[in-house]
PDB file of C-alpha atoms and ligand atoms in Angstrom:
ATOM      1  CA  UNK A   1      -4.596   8.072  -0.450  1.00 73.00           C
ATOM      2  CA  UNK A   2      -7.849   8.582   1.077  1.00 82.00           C
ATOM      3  CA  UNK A   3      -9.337   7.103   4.660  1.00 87.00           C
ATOM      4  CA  UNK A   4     -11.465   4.071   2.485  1.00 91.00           C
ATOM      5  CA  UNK A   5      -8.050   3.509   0.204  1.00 94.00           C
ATOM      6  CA  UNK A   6      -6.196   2.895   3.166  1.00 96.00           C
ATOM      7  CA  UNK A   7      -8.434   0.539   5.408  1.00 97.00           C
ATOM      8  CA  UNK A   8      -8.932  -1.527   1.833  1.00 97.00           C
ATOM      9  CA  UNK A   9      -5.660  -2.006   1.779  1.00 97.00           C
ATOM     10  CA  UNK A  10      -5.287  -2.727   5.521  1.00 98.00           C
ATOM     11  CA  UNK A  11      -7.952  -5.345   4.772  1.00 98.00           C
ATOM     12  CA  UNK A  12      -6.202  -6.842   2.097  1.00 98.00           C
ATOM     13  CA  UNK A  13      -3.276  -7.171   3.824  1.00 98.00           C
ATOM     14  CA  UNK A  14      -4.946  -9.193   6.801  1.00 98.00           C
ATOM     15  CA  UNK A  15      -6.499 -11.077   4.118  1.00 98.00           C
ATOM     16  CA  UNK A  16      -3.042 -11.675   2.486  1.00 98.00           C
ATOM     17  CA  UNK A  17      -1.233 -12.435   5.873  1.00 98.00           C
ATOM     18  CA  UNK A  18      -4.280 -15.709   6.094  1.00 97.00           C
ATOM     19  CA  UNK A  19      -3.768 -17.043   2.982  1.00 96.00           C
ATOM     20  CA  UNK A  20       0.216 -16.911   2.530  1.00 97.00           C
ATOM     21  CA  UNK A  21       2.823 -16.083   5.025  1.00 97.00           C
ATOM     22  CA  UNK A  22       3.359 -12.566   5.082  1.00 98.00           C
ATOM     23  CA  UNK A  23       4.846  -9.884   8.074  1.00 98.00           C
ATOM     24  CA  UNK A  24       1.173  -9.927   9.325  1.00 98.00           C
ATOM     25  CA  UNK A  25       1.040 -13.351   9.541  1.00 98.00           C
ATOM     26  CA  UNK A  26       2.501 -13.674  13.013  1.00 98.00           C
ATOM     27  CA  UNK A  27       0.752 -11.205  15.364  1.00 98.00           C
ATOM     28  CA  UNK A  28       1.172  -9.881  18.953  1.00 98.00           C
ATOM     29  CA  UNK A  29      -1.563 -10.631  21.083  1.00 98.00           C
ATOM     30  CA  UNK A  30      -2.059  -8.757  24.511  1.00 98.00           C
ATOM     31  CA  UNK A  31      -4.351  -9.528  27.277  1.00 98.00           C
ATOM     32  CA  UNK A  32      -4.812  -8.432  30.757  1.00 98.00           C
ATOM     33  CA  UNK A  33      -4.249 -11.215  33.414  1.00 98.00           C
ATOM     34  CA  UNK A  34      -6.736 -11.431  36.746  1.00 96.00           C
ATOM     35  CA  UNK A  35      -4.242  -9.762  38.294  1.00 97.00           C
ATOM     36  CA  UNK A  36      -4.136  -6.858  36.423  1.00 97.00           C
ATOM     37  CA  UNK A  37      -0.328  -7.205  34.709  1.00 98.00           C
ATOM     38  CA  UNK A  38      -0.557  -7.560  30.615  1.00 98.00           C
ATOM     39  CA  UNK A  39       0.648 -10.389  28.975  1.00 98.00           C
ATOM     40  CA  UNK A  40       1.457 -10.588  25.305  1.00 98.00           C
ATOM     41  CA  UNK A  41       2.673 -13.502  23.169  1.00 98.00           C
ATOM     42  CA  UNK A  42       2.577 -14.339  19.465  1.00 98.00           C
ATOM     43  CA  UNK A  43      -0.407 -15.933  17.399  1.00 98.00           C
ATOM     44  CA  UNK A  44      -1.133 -17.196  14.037  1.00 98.00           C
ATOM     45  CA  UNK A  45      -3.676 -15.548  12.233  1.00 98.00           C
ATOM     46  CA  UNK A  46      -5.666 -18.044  10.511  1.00 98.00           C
ATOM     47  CA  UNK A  47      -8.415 -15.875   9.034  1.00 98.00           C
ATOM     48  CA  UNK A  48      -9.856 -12.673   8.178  1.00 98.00           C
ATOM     49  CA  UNK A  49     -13.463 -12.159   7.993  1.00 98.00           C
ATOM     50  CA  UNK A  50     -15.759  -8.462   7.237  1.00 97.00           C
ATOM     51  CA  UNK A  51     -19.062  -7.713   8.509  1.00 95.00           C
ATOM     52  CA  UNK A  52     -17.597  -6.339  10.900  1.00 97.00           C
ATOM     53  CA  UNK A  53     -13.839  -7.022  10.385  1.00 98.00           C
ATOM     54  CA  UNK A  54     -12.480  -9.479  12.225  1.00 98.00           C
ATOM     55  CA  UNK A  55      -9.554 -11.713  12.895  1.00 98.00           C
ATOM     56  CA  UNK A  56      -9.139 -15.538  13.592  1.00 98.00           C
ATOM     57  CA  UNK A  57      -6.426 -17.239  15.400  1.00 98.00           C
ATOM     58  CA  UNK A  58      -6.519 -20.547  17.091  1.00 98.00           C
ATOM     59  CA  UNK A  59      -5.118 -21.868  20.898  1.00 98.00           C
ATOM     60  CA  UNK A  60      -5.583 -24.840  22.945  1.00 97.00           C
ATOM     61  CA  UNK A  61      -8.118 -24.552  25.413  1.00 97.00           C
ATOM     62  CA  UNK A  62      -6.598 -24.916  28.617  1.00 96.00           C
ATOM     63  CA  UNK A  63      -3.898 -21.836  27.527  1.00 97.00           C
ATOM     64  CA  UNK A  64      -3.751 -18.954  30.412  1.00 97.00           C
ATOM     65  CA  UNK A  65      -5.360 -16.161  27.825  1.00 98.00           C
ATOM     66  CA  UNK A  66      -8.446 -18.273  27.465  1.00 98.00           C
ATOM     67  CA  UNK A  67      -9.822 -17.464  30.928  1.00 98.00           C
ATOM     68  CA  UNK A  68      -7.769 -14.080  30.145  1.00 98.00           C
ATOM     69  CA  UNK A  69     -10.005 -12.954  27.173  1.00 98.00           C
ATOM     70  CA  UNK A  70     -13.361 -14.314  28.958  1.00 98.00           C
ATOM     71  CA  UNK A  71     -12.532 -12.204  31.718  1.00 98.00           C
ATOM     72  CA  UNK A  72     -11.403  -9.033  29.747  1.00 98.00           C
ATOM     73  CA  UNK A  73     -12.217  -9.513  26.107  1.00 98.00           C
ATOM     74  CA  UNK A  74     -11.085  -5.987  25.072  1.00 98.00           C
ATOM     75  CA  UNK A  75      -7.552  -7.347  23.850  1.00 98.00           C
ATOM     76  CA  UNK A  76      -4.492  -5.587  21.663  1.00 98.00           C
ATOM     77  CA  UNK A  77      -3.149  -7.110  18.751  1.00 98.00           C
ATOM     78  CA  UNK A  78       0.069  -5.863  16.856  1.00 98.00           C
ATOM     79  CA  UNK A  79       1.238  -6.605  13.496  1.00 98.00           C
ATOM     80  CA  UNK A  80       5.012  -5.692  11.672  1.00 98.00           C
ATOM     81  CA  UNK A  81       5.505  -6.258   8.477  1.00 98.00           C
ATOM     82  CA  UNK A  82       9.408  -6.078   8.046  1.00 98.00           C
ATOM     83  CA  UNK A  83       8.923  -6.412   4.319  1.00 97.00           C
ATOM     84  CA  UNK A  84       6.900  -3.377   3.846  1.00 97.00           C
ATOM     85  CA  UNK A  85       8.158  -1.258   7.240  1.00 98.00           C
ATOM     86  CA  UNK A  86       4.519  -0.901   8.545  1.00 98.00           C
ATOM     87  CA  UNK A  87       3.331  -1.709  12.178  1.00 98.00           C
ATOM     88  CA  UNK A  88      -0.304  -1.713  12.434  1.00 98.00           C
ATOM     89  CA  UNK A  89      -1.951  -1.619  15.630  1.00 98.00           C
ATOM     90  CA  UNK A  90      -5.443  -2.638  16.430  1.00 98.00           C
ATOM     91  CA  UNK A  91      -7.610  -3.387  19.845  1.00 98.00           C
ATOM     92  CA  UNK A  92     -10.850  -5.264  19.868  1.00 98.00           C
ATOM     93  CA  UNK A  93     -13.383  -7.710  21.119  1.00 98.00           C
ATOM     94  CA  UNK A  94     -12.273 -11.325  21.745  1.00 98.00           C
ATOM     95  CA  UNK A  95     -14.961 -14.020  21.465  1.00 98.00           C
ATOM     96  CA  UNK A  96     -14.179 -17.519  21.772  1.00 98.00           C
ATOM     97  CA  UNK A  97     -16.425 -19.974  19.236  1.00 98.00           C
ATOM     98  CA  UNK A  98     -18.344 -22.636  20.519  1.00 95.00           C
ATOM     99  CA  UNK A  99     -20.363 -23.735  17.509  1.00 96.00           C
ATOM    100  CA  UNK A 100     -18.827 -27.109  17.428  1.00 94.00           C
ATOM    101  CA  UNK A 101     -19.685 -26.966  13.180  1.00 96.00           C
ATOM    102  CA  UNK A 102     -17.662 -24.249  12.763  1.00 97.00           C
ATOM    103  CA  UNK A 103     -14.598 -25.534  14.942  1.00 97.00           C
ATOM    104  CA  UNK A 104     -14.824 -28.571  13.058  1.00 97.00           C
ATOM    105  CA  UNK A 105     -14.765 -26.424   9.597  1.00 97.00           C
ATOM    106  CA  UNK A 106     -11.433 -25.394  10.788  1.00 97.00           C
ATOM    107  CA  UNK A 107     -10.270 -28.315  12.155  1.00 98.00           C
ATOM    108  CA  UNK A 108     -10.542 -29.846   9.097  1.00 97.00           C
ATOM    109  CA  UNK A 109      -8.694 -27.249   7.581  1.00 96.00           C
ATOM    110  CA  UNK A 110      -5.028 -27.650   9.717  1.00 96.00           C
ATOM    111  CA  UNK A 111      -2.240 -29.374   9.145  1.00 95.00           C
ATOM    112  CA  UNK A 112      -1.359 -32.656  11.085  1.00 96.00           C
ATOM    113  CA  UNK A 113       1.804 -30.943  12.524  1.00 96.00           C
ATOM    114  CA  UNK A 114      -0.878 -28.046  13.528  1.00 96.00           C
ATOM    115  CA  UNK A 115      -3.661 -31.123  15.129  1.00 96.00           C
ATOM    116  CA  UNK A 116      -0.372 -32.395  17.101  1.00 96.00           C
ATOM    117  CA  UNK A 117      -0.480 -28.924  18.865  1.00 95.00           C
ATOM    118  CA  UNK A 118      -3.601 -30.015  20.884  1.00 97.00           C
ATOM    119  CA  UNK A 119      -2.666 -33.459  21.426  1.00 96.00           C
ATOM    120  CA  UNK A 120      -1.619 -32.526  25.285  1.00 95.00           C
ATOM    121  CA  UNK A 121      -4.033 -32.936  27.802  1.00 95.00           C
ATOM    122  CA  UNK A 122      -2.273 -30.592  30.290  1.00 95.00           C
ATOM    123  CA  UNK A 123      -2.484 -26.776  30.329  1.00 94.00           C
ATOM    124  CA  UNK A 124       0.108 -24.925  28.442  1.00 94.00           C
ATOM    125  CA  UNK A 125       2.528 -23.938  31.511  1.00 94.00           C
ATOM    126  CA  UNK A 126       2.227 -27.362  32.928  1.00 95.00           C
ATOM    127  CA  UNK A 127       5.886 -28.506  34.639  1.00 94.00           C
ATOM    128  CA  UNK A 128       6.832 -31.782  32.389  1.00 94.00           C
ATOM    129  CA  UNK A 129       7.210 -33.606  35.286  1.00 93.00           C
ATOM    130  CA  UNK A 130       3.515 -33.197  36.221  1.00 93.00           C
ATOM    131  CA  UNK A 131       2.265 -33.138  32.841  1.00 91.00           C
ATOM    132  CA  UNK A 132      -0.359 -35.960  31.542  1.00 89.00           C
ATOM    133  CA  UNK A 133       0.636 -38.128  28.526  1.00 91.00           C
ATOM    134  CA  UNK A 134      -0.514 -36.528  25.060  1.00 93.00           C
ATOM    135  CA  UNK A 135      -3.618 -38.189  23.755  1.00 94.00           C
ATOM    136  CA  UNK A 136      -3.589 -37.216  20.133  1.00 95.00           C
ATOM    137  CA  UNK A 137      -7.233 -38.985  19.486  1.00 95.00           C
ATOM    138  CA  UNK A 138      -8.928 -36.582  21.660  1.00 96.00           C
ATOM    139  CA  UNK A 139      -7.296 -33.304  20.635  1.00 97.00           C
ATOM    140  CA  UNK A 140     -10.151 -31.626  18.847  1.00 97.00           C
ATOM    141  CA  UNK A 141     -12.012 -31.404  22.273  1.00 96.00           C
ATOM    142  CA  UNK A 142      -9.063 -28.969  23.119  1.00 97.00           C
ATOM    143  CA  UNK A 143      -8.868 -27.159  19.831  1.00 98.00           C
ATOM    144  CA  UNK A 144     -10.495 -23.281  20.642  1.00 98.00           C
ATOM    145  CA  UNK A 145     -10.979 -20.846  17.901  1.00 98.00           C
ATOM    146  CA  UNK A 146     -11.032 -17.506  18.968  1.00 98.00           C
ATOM    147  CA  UNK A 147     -12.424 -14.441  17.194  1.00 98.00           C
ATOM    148  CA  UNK A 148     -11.179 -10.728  17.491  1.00 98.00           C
ATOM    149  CA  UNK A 149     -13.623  -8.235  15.958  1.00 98.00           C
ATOM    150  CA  UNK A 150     -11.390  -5.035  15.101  1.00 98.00           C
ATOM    151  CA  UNK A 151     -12.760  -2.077  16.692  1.00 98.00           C
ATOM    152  CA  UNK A 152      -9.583   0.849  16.155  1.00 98.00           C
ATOM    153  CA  UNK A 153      -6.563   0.863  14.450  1.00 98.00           C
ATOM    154  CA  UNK A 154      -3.447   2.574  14.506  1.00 98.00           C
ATOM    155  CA  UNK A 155      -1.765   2.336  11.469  1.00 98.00           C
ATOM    156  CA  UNK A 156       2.231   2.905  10.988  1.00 98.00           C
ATOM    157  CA  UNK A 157       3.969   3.084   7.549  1.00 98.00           C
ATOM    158  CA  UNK A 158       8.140   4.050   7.639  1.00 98.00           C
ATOM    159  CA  UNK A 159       8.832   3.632   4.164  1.00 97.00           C
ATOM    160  CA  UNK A 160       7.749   6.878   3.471  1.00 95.00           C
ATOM    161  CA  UNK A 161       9.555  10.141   4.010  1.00 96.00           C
ATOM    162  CA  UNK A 162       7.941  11.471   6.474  1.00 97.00           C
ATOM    163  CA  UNK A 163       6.347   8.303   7.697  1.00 97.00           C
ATOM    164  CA  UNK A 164       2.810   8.550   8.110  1.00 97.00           C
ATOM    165  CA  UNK A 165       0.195   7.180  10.559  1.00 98.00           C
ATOM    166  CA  UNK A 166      -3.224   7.052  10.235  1.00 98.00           C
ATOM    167  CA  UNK A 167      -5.881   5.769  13.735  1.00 98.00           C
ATOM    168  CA  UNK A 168      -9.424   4.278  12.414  1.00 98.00           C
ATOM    169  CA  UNK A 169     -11.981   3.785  14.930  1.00 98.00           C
ATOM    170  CA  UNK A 170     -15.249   1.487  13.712  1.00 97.00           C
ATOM    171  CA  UNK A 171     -19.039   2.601  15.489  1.00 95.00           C
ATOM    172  CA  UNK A 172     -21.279   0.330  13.995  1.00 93.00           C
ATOM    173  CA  UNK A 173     -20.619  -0.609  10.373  1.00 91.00           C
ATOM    174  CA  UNK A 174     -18.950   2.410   9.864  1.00 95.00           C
ATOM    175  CA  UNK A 175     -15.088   3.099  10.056  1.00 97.00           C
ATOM    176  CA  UNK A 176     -13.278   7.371  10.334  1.00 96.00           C
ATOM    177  CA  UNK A 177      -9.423   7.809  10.070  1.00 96.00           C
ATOM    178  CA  UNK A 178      -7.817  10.437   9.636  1.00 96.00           C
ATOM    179  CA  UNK A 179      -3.972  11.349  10.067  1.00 97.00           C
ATOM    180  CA  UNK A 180      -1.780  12.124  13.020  1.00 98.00           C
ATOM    181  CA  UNK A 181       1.836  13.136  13.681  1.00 97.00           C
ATOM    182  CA  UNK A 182       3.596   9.709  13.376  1.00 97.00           C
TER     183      UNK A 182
HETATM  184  C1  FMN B   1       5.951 -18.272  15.889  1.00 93.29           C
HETATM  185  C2  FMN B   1       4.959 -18.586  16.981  1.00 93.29           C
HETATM  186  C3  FMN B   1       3.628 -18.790  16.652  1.00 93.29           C
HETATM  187  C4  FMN B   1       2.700 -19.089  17.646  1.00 93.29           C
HETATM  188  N1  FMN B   1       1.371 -19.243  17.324  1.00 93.29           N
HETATM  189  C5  FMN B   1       0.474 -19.505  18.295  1.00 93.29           C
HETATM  190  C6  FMN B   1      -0.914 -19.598  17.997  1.00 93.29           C
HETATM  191  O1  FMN B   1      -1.358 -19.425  16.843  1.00 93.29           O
HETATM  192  N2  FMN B   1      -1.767 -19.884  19.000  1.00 93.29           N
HETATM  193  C7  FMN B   1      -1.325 -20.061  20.293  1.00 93.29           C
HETATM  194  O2  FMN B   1      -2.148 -20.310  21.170  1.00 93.29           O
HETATM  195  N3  FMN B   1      -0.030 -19.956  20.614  1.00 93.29           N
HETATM  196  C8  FMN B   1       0.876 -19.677  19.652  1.00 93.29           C
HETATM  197  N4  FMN B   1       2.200 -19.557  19.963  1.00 93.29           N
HETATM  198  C9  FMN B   1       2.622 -19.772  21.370  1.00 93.29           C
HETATM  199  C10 FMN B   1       2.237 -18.539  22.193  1.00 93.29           C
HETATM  200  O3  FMN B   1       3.067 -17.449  21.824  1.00 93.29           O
HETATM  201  C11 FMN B   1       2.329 -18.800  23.704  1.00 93.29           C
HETATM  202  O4  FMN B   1       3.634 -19.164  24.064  1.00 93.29           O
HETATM  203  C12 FMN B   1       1.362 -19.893  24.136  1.00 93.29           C
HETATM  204  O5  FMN B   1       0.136 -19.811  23.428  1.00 93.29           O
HETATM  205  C13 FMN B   1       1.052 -19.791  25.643  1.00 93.29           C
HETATM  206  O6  FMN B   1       0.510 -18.515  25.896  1.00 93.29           O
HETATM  207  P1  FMN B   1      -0.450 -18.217  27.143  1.00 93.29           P
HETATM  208  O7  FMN B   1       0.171 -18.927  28.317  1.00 93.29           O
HETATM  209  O8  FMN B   1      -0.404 -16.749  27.281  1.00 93.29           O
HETATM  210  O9  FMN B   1      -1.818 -18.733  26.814  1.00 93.29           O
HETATM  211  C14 FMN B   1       3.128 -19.215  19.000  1.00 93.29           C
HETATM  212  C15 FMN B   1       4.468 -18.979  19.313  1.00 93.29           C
HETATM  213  C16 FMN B   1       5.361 -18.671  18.323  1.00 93.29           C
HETATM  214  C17 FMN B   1       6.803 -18.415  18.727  1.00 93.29           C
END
């Protein structure tokens, strides 16, 4: 398989992992606090978009890697698909969307269970004790949908004898790859 092969079919696969649940569904996503220490927790991407490649996942607005990503938008993301045995690695530029349009676009799009998710009016991390009653007809205002433009890869497959790994790194429009010792 050549470089293009490869990152078409690392595309598809991020396009797969939006549009049923696949390993790549549920990602890793690391950030860098204001203090320095990284902080990683999972995501749901939502979306998958080219020109330049890019990932969507959405979080409440008041969560600790908003401010994070503001701060220090060069975040990690990390995908395993258990299914397939790859891991695929990728860092990039986090932008959060403030076209109210397209937030309501997606809105639209989730499921009630999903809406409920933004219904509290405290920050994520909030003791209970402290915490504000939910206010479910005002959740949009906290719904934040964040994009991650994919700037290098790192690419892990172990069903193959010897495993291989490939690293991609985008400048402009255009991606390079080539192999490295796994
Ligand atoms: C299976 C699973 C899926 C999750 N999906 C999301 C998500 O799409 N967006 C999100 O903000 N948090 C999601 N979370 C919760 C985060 O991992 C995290 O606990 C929360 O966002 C608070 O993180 P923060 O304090 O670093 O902002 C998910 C957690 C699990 C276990």
């Amino acid at each position: 398989m050549d470089h293009q092969d490869l990152l078409a079919s690392i595309w598809e696969s991020l396009r797969a992992a939006t549009t049923q649940r696949t390993g790549f569904t549920l990602a890793t996503l690391a950030t860098v606090t204001a203090a320095g220490q990284p902080r990683a927790r999972s995501v749901i991407i939502r979306d998958f978009a080219t020109d330049p490649e890019r990932v969507y996942f959405a979080t409440h607005t008041a969560s600790d890697k908003l401010p994070e990503m503001l701060a220090r938008p060069t975040v990690a993301l990390m995908f395993y698909d258990a299914a397939t045995s790859v891991q695929l690695r990728a860092e990039g530029q986090a932008q959060i969307i403030e076209d109210p349009a397209e937030r309501h676009r997606v809105w639209d799009t989730l499921a009630p269970h999903s809406r409920e998710l933004y219904a509290p009016t405290a920050p994520p991390g909030t003791p209970l004790e402290t915490a504000d009653a939910p206010d479910a007809r005002t959740a949009f205002e906290r719904f934040a949908w964040i994009s991650i433009r994919l700037d290098r890869l790192d690419w892990l497959d172990l069903a193959t004898d010897p495993h291989q790994r490939w690293q991609f790194q985008r400048t402009g429009t255009t991606w390079t790859g080539h192999p490295v010792v796994p």
